[in-house]
Amino acid sequence: MSPHDSPRGLAFGIGAYLIWGVIPLYLHGLAHVSPAEVIAHRVLWSLPIALVVLGHHGQFGTVIATLRQPRLVAMAAVTAALISLNWLVYVWAIANGQTIEAALGYYINPLFNVLLGWTLLGERLTRPQLAAISLAALAVALLTIAAGGLPVVALSLTLSWGTYAYCKRRLPLPPNEGFTVEVLLLFPFAAAYVLWLAFTGQNHFGTNAHDTLLLAGTGLITAVPLMLYANGAKLLRLSTMGVLQYVAPTMVFLTAVLVFREPFEGVRLIAFPLIWVALVLYTATLIPRRA
């Protein structure tokens, strides 16, 4: 993290979160396509974008060296599996009218990261952070009791993205190279699945212009925001990134309520404000105190 905010970093950060915020609208056009097929195309079409970026910056050497180190490949395989799970749950949620719960998952994520830091890294929690985590836990408990079960989509997104971010920090690779290695590891599986769909007549790609263009475009909505975010994070203060991270789930939430017309009622009217208060408390801990 930079001690100061640069205009370039701010543009990267805002760009990443704005793209993530409108992705539900894009994925809604693919709701009739199985999540597995969408994820496969996200991988396939992300690779050429990643390679173009690497070529532009002359970063192929790091990727080649990484692929020769079994330990780094194993670490990248873990992060690749986690991000694939996150994508799969998210695509399924949009296609099945669970966009509000998806937004909840990403609202909870910053608080889960704080909890990870406490349990795995031995970081000390401040009183506002403890209060924030407690409020989030209360919100999840209320949703669980009301629904008669855990909010699986929200918790799956929180756990997969939070664990991915933690493991990504442990992977000693620059952001562009790290993403490329992950996509390279996923590519054979994605290609095999797409070929199998084509041979069995279950594919959507190539059957009509609408599906073909949208599936090919999943590479852009996958690779571009991830790379913008990773590079922007290096040029912005932690407090700035802490505030920006609420842009995407807020846009997702508003899309779910105002565009998709998903019901926002009952216990959600209590749980979401609890999460929002928790995030205000958490964000306050990121703002440096001045004498």
CSV table of C-alpha atoms in Angstrom, one decimal:
chain,number,residue,atom,x,y,z
A,1,MET,CA,0.0,0.0,0.0
A,2,SER,CA,1.1,3.5,-0.8
A,3,PRO,CA,1.3,6.2,2.0
A,4,HIS,CA,-0.4,8.6,-0.4
A,5,ASP,CA,-3.2,8.3,-3.0
A,6,SER,CA,-2.1,8.7,-6.6
A,7,PRO,CA,-4.6,9.8,-9.3
A,8,ARG,CA,-3.6,6.8,-11.3
A,9,GLY,CA,-4.2,4.4,-8.4
A,10,LEU,CA,-7.6,6.1,-7.7
A,11,ALA,CA,-8.6,5.6,-11.3
A,12,PHE,CA,-7.6,1.9,-11.2
A,13,GLY,CA,-9.4,1.3,-7.9
A,14,ILE,CA,-12.7,3.1,-8.9
A,15,GLY,CA,-12.6,1.4,-12.3
A,16,ALA,CA,-12.3,-2.1,-10.8
A,17,TYR,CA,-15.2,-1.6,-8.3
A,18,LEU,CA,-17.4,0.0,-10.9
A,19,ILE,CA,-16.9,-2.9,-13.2
A,20,TRP,CA,-17.6,-5.4,-10.4
A,21,GLY,CA,-20.7,-3.4,-9.6
A,22,VAL,CA,-22.3,-3.7,-13.0
A,23,ILE,CA,-21.3,-7.4,-13.5
A,24,PRO,CA,-24.8,-8.6,-12.3
A,25,LEU,CA,-26.4,-6.8,-15.2
A,26,TYR,CA,-24.0,-8.6,-17.6
A,27,LEU,CA,-24.4,-12.0,-16.0
A,28,HIS,CA,-28.2,-11.6,-16.0
A,29,GLY,CA,-28.1,-11.9,-19.7
A,30,LEU,CA,-26.5,-15.4,-19.3
A,31,ALA,CA,-28.9,-16.6,-16.7
A,32,HIS,CA,-30.0,-19.4,-19.0
A,33,VAL,CA,-26.5,-20.7,-19.4
A,34,SER,CA,-25.1,-23.1,-16.7
A,35,PRO,CA,-22.8,-21.5,-14.2
A,36,ALA,CA,-20.1,-24.0,-15.1
A,37,GLU,CA,-20.1,-23.1,-18.7
A,38,VAL,CA,-19.9,-19.4,-17.9
A,39,ILE,CA,-17.0,-20.0,-15.6
A,40,ALA,CA,-15.2,-22.0,-18.2
A,41,HIS,CA,-15.5,-19.2,-20.7
A,42,ARG,CA,-14.4,-16.7,-18.0
A,43,VAL,CA,-11.1,-18.7,-17.8
A,44,LEU,CA,-10.7,-19.2,-21.6
A,45,TRP,CA,-11.2,-15.6,-22.5
A,46,SER,CA,-9.2,-14.2,-19.6
A,47,LEU,CA,-6.0,-15.9,-20.8
A,48,PRO,CA,-5.4,-13.9,-24.0
A,49,ILE,CA,-6.1,-10.6,-22.1
A,50,ALA,CA,-3.6,-11.6,-19.4
A,51,LEU,CA,-1.0,-12.5,-22.0
A,52,VAL,CA,-1.4,-9.2,-23.8
A,53,VAL,CA,-0.9,-7.3,-20.6
A,54,LEU,CA,2.2,-9.4,-19.7
A,55,GLY,CA,3.6,-8.9,-23.2
A,56,HIS,CA,3.1,-5.1,-23.0
A,57,HIS,CA,5.0,-5.0,-19.7
A,58,GLY,CA,7.6,-7.6,-20.6
A,59,GLN,CA,6.6,-9.9,-17.7
A,60,PHE,CA,6.7,-13.3,-19.3
A,61,GLY,CA,9.9,-14.3,-17.6
A,62,THR,CA,8.4,-14.3,-14.1
A,63,VAL,CA,5.5,-16.5,-15.2
A,64,ILE,CA,7.9,-19.0,-16.9
A,65,ALA,CA,10.1,-19.1,-13.8
A,66,THR,CA,7.1,-19.7,-11.6
A,67,LEU,CA,5.8,-22.6,-13.6
A,68,ARG,CA,9.2,-24.3,-13.0
A,69,GLN,CA,8.8,-24.2,-9.2
A,70,PRO,CA,6.4,-26.9,-7.9
A,71,ARG,CA,5.9,-25.1,-4.6
A,72,LEU,CA,4.7,-21.9,-6.2
A,73,VAL,CA,2.5,-23.8,-8.7
A,74,ALA,CA,0.9,-25.6,-5.8
A,75,MET,CA,0.2,-22.3,-4.0
A,76,ALA,CA,-1.2,-20.8,-7.2
A,77,ALA,CA,-3.4,-23.9,-7.7
A,78,VAL,CA,-5.0,-23.3,-4.3
A,79,THR,CA,-5.8,-19.6,-5.2
A,80,ALA,CA,-7.1,-20.7,-8.6
A,81,ALA,CA,-9.4,-23.2,-7.0
A,82,LEU,CA,-10.7,-20.6,-4.5
A,83,ILE,CA,-11.4,-17.9,-7.1
A,84,SER,CA,-13.1,-20.5,-9.3
A,85,LEU,CA,-15.4,-21.4,-6.4
A,86,ASN,CA,-16.1,-17.8,-5.8
A,87,TRP,CA,-17.0,-17.2,-9.5
A,88,LEU,CA,-19.2,-20.3,-9.6
A,89,VAL,CA,-21.2,-19.3,-6.5
A,90,TYR,CA,-21.6,-15.7,-7.7
A,91,VAL,CA,-22.8,-16.7,-11.2
A,92,TRP,CA,-25.2,-19.1,-9.7
A,93,ALA,CA,-26.6,-16.5,-7.3
A,94,ILE,CA,-27.3,-14.0,-10.1
A,95,ALA,CA,-29.0,-16.6,-12.3
A,96,ASN,CA,-31.2,-17.8,-9.4
A,97,GLY,CA,-32.4,-14.6,-7.9
A,98,GLN,CA,-30.0,-14.4,-5.0
A,99,THR,CA,-28.3,-11.2,-5.9
A,100,ILE,CA,-29.1,-9.5,-2.6
A,101,GLU,CA,-27.5,-12.4,-0.7
A,102,ALA,CA,-24.5,-12.0,-3.0
A,103,ALA,CA,-24.2,-8.4,-2.0
A,104,LEU,CA,-24.4,-9.4,1.6
A,105,GLY,CA,-21.5,-11.8,1.2
A,106,TYR,CA,-19.3,-9.0,-0.1
A,107,TYR,CA,-20.5,-6.6,2.6
A,108,ILE,CA,-19.4,-9.1,5.2
A,109,ASN,CA,-16.1,-9.9,3.5
A,110,PRO,CA,-14.0,-6.9,5.0
A,111,LEU,CA,-15.1,-8.0,8.5
A,112,PHE,CA,-14.1,-11.6,7.7
A,113,ASN,CA,-10.7,-10.4,6.6
A,114,VAL,CA,-10.3,-8.7,10.0
A,115,LEU,CA,-11.2,-12.0,11.7
A,116,LEU,CA,-8.7,-13.9,9.6
A,117,GLY,CA,-6.0,-11.5,10.5
A,118,TRP,CA,-6.8,-12.1,14.2
A,119,THR,CA,-7.0,-15.9,14.0
A,120,LEU,CA,-4.2,-16.6,11.5
A,121,LEU,CA,-1.8,-13.7,11.7
A,122,GLY,CA,-2.1,-12.8,15.4
A,123,GLU,CA,-3.3,-9.2,14.7
A,124,ARG,CA,-4.9,-7.4,17.6
A,125,LEU,CA,-8.5,-6.3,17.3
A,126,THR,CA,-9.6,-2.9,18.5
A,127,ARG,CA,-12.9,-2.4,20.3
A,128,PRO,CA,-14.6,-0.9,17.2
A,129,GLN,CA,-13.5,-3.9,15.2
A,130,LEU,CA,-14.8,-6.3,17.8
A,131,ALA,CA,-18.1,-4.5,17.8
A,132,ALA,CA,-18.2,-4.6,14.0
A,133,ILE,CA,-17.6,-8.3,13.9
A,134,SER,CA,-20.2,-8.9,16.6
A,135,LEU,CA,-22.9,-6.9,14.7
A,136,ALA,CA,-22.1,-8.8,11.5
A,137,ALA,CA,-22.4,-12.1,13.4
A,138,LEU,CA,-25.8,-10.9,14.9
A,139,ALA,CA,-27.0,-10.1,11.4
A,140,VAL,CA,-26.0,-13.5,10.0
A,141,ALA,CA,-27.7,-15.2,13.1
A,142,LEU,CA,-30.9,-13.2,12.4
A,143,LEU,CA,-30.9,-14.2,8.8
A,144,THR,CA,-30.2,-17.9,9.7
A,145,ILE,CA,-33.1,-18.0,12.2
A,146,ALA,CA,-35.5,-16.4,9.8
A,147,ALA,CA,-34.6,-18.6,6.9
A,148,GLY,CA,-34.3,-21.8,8.9
A,149,GLY,CA,-30.7,-22.2,7.7
A,150,LEU,CA,-27.5,-20.5,7.0
A,151,PRO,CA,-27.3,-17.8,4.2
A,152,VAL,CA,-25.2,-20.2,2.2
A,153,VAL,CA,-24.6,-18.0,-0.8
A,154,ALA,CA,-23.4,-15.0,1.3
A,155,LEU,CA,-21.2,-17.1,3.5
A,156,SER,CA,-19.7,-19.1,0.6
A,157,LEU,CA,-18.8,-15.8,-1.2
A,158,THR,CA,-17.3,-14.4,2.0
A,159,LEU,CA,-15.3,-17.4,2.8
A,160,SER,CA,-14.0,-18.1,-0.7
A,161,TRP,CA,-13.1,-14.5,-1.5
A,162,GLY,CA,-11.6,-13.8,2.0
A,163,THR,CA,-9.5,-17.0,1.9
A,164,TYR,CA,-8.4,-16.3,-1.7
A,165,ALA,CA,-7.2,-12.8,-0.6
A,166,TYR,CA,-5.3,-14.3,2.3
A,167,CYS,CA,-3.7,-17.0,0.2
A,168,LYS,CA,-3.0,-14.4,-2.5
A,169,ARG,CA,-1.0,-12.4,0.0
A,170,ARG,CA,1.1,-15.5,0.7
A,171,LEU,CA,1.9,-16.1,-3.0
A,172,PRO,CA,5.1,-14.2,-3.8
A,173,LEU,CA,4.1,-13.0,-7.2
A,174,PRO,CA,3.3,-9.6,-8.7
A,175,PRO,CA,-0.5,-9.2,-9.4
A,176,ASN,CA,-0.4,-9.5,-13.2
A,177,GLU,CA,1.8,-12.6,-13.2
A,178,GLY,CA,-0.1,-14.2,-10.3
A,179,PHE,CA,-3.4,-13.9,-12.2
A,180,THR,CA,-1.9,-15.3,-15.4
A,181,VAL,CA,-0.5,-18.3,-13.6
A,182,GLU,CA,-3.9,-19.0,-12.0
A,183,VAL,CA,-5.6,-18.8,-15.4
A,184,LEU,CA,-3.0,-21.0,-17.0
A,185,LEU,CA,-3.6,-23.7,-14.4
A,186,LEU,CA,-7.4,-23.5,-14.9
A,187,PHE,CA,-7.2,-23.3,-18.7
A,188,PRO,CA,-6.9,-27.1,-19.5
A,189,PHE,CA,-9.9,-27.9,-17.4
A,190,ALA,CA,-12.0,-25.1,-18.9
A,191,ALA,CA,-11.0,-26.0,-22.4
A,192,ALA,CA,-11.8,-29.7,-21.8
A,193,TYR,CA,-15.2,-28.8,-20.4
A,194,VAL,CA,-16.1,-26.5,-23.3
A,195,LEU,CA,-15.1,-29.1,-25.8
A,196,TRP,CA,-17.2,-31.7,-24.0
A,197,LEU,CA,-20.2,-29.4,-24.1
A,198,ALA,CA,-19.7,-28.9,-27.8
A,199,PHE,CA,-19.4,-32.6,-28.6
A,200,THR,CA,-22.5,-33.4,-26.6
A,201,GLY,CA,-24.5,-30.6,-28.1
A,202,GLN,CA,-25.0,-28.8,-24.7
A,203,ASN,CA,-22.9,-25.7,-25.6
A,204,HIS,CA,-24.3,-22.2,-25.9
A,205,PHE,CA,-21.2,-20.7,-27.5
A,206,GLY,CA,-21.5,-20.5,-31.2
A,207,THR,CA,-25.2,-21.3,-31.3
A,208,ASN,CA,-26.3,-17.7,-31.5
A,209,ALA,CA,-24.8,-14.2,-31.6
A,210,HIS,CA,-26.2,-13.1,-28.2
A,211,ASP,CA,-24.7,-16.0,-26.2
A,212,THR,CA,-21.5,-16.1,-28.2
A,213,LEU,CA,-20.7,-12.4,-27.7
A,214,LEU,CA,-21.6,-12.4,-24.0
A,215,LEU,CA,-19.6,-15.6,-23.2
A,216,ALA,CA,-16.6,-14.2,-25.1
A,217,GLY,CA,-16.9,-10.9,-23.1
A,218,THR,CA,-16.7,-12.7,-19.8
A,219,GLY,CA,-12.9,-12.6,-20.2
A,220,LEU,CA,-13.0,-8.8,-20.1
A,221,ILE,CA,-15.3,-8.6,-17.0
A,222,THR,CA,-13.0,-11.1,-15.3
A,223,ALA,CA,-9.5,-10.1,-16.1
A,224,VAL,CA,-9.8,-6.3,-16.4
A,225,PRO,CA,-11.2,-5.5,-12.9
A,226,LEU,CA,-8.9,-8.0,-11.1
A,227,MET,CA,-5.8,-6.5,-12.8
A,228,LEU,CA,-7.1,-2.9,-12.1
A,229,TYR,CA,-7.7,-3.7,-8.5
A,230,ALA,CA,-4.3,-5.5,-8.0
A,231,ASN,CA,-2.4,-2.6,-9.5
A,232,GLY,CA,-4.5,0.1,-7.9
A,233,ALA,CA,-4.0,-1.3,-4.4
A,234,LYS,CA,-0.3,-0.6,-4.7
A,235,LEU,CA,-0.9,3.1,-5.4
A,236,LEU,CA,-3.6,3.9,-2.7
A,237,ARG,CA,-3.7,4.1,1.0
A,238,LEU,CA,-5.3,1.3,3.0
A,239,SER,CA,-8.1,3.7,4.2
A,240,THR,CA,-8.9,4.7,0.6
A,241,MET,CA,-9.2,1.0,-0.5
A,242,GLY,CA,-11.3,0.3,2.6
A,243,VAL,CA,-13.9,2.9,1.5
A,244,LEU,CA,-13.8,2.0,-2.2
A,245,GLN,CA,-14.5,-1.7,-1.4
A,246,TYR,CA,-18.1,-0.8,-0.6
A,247,VAL,CA,-18.8,0.6,-4.0
A,248,ALA,CA,-19.3,-2.8,-5.7
A,249,PRO,CA,-21.6,-4.5,-3.1
A,250,THR,CA,-23.7,-1.3,-2.9
A,251,MET,CA,-24.2,-1.2,-6.7
A,252,VAL,CA,-25.0,-5.0,-6.6
A,253,PHE,CA,-27.5,-4.4,-3.8
A,254,LEU,CA,-29.2,-1.5,-5.6
A,255,THR,CA,-29.3,-3.6,-8.8
A,256,ALA,CA,-31.0,-6.5,-7.0
A,257,VAL,CA,-33.6,-4.3,-5.4
A,258,LEU,CA,-34.3,-1.7,-8.1
A,259,VAL,CA,-33.6,-3.6,-11.3
A,260,PHE,CA,-34.2,-7.3,-10.5
A,261,ARG,CA,-36.9,-6.5,-8.0
A,262,GLU,CA,-35.7,-9.1,-5.5
A,263,PRO,CA,-37.7,-8.8,-2.2
A,264,PHE,CA,-36.0,-6.7,0.5
A,265,GLU,CA,-38.3,-7.1,3.5
A,266,GLY,CA,-38.7,-8.9,6.8
A,267,VAL,CA,-35.5,-9.7,8.7
A,268,ARG,CA,-33.4,-8.3,5.9
A,269,LEU,CA,-34.6,-4.8,6.9
A,270,ILE,CA,-32.9,-5.4,10.2
A,271,ALA,CA,-29.9,-7.5,9.1
A,272,PHE,CA,-28.6,-5.2,6.4
A,273,PRO,CA,-28.6,-2.0,8.6
A,274,LEU,CA,-26.7,-4.0,11.2
A,275,ILE,CA,-24.1,-4.8,8.5
A,276,TRP,CA,-23.9,-1.2,7.4
A,277,VAL,CA,-23.3,0.0,10.9
A,278,ALA,CA,-20.6,-2.6,11.4
A,279,LEU,CA,-18.9,-1.4,8.2
A,280,VAL,CA,-19.0,2.2,9.4
A,281,LEU,CA,-17.3,1.1,12.6
A,282,TYR,CA,-14.7,-0.9,10.7
A,283,THR,CA,-14.0,1.9,8.2
A,284,ALA,CA,-13.5,4.4,11.1
A,285,THR,CA,-10.5,2.2,12.2
A,286,LEU,CA,-8.9,2.6,8.8
A,287,ILE,CA,-8.9,6.4,8.9
A,288,PRO,CA,-5.5,7.5,10.4
A,289,ARG,CA,-5.9,9.7,13.5
A,290,ARG,CA,-4.4,13.2,13.2
A,291,ALA,CA,-3.2,15.2,16.2
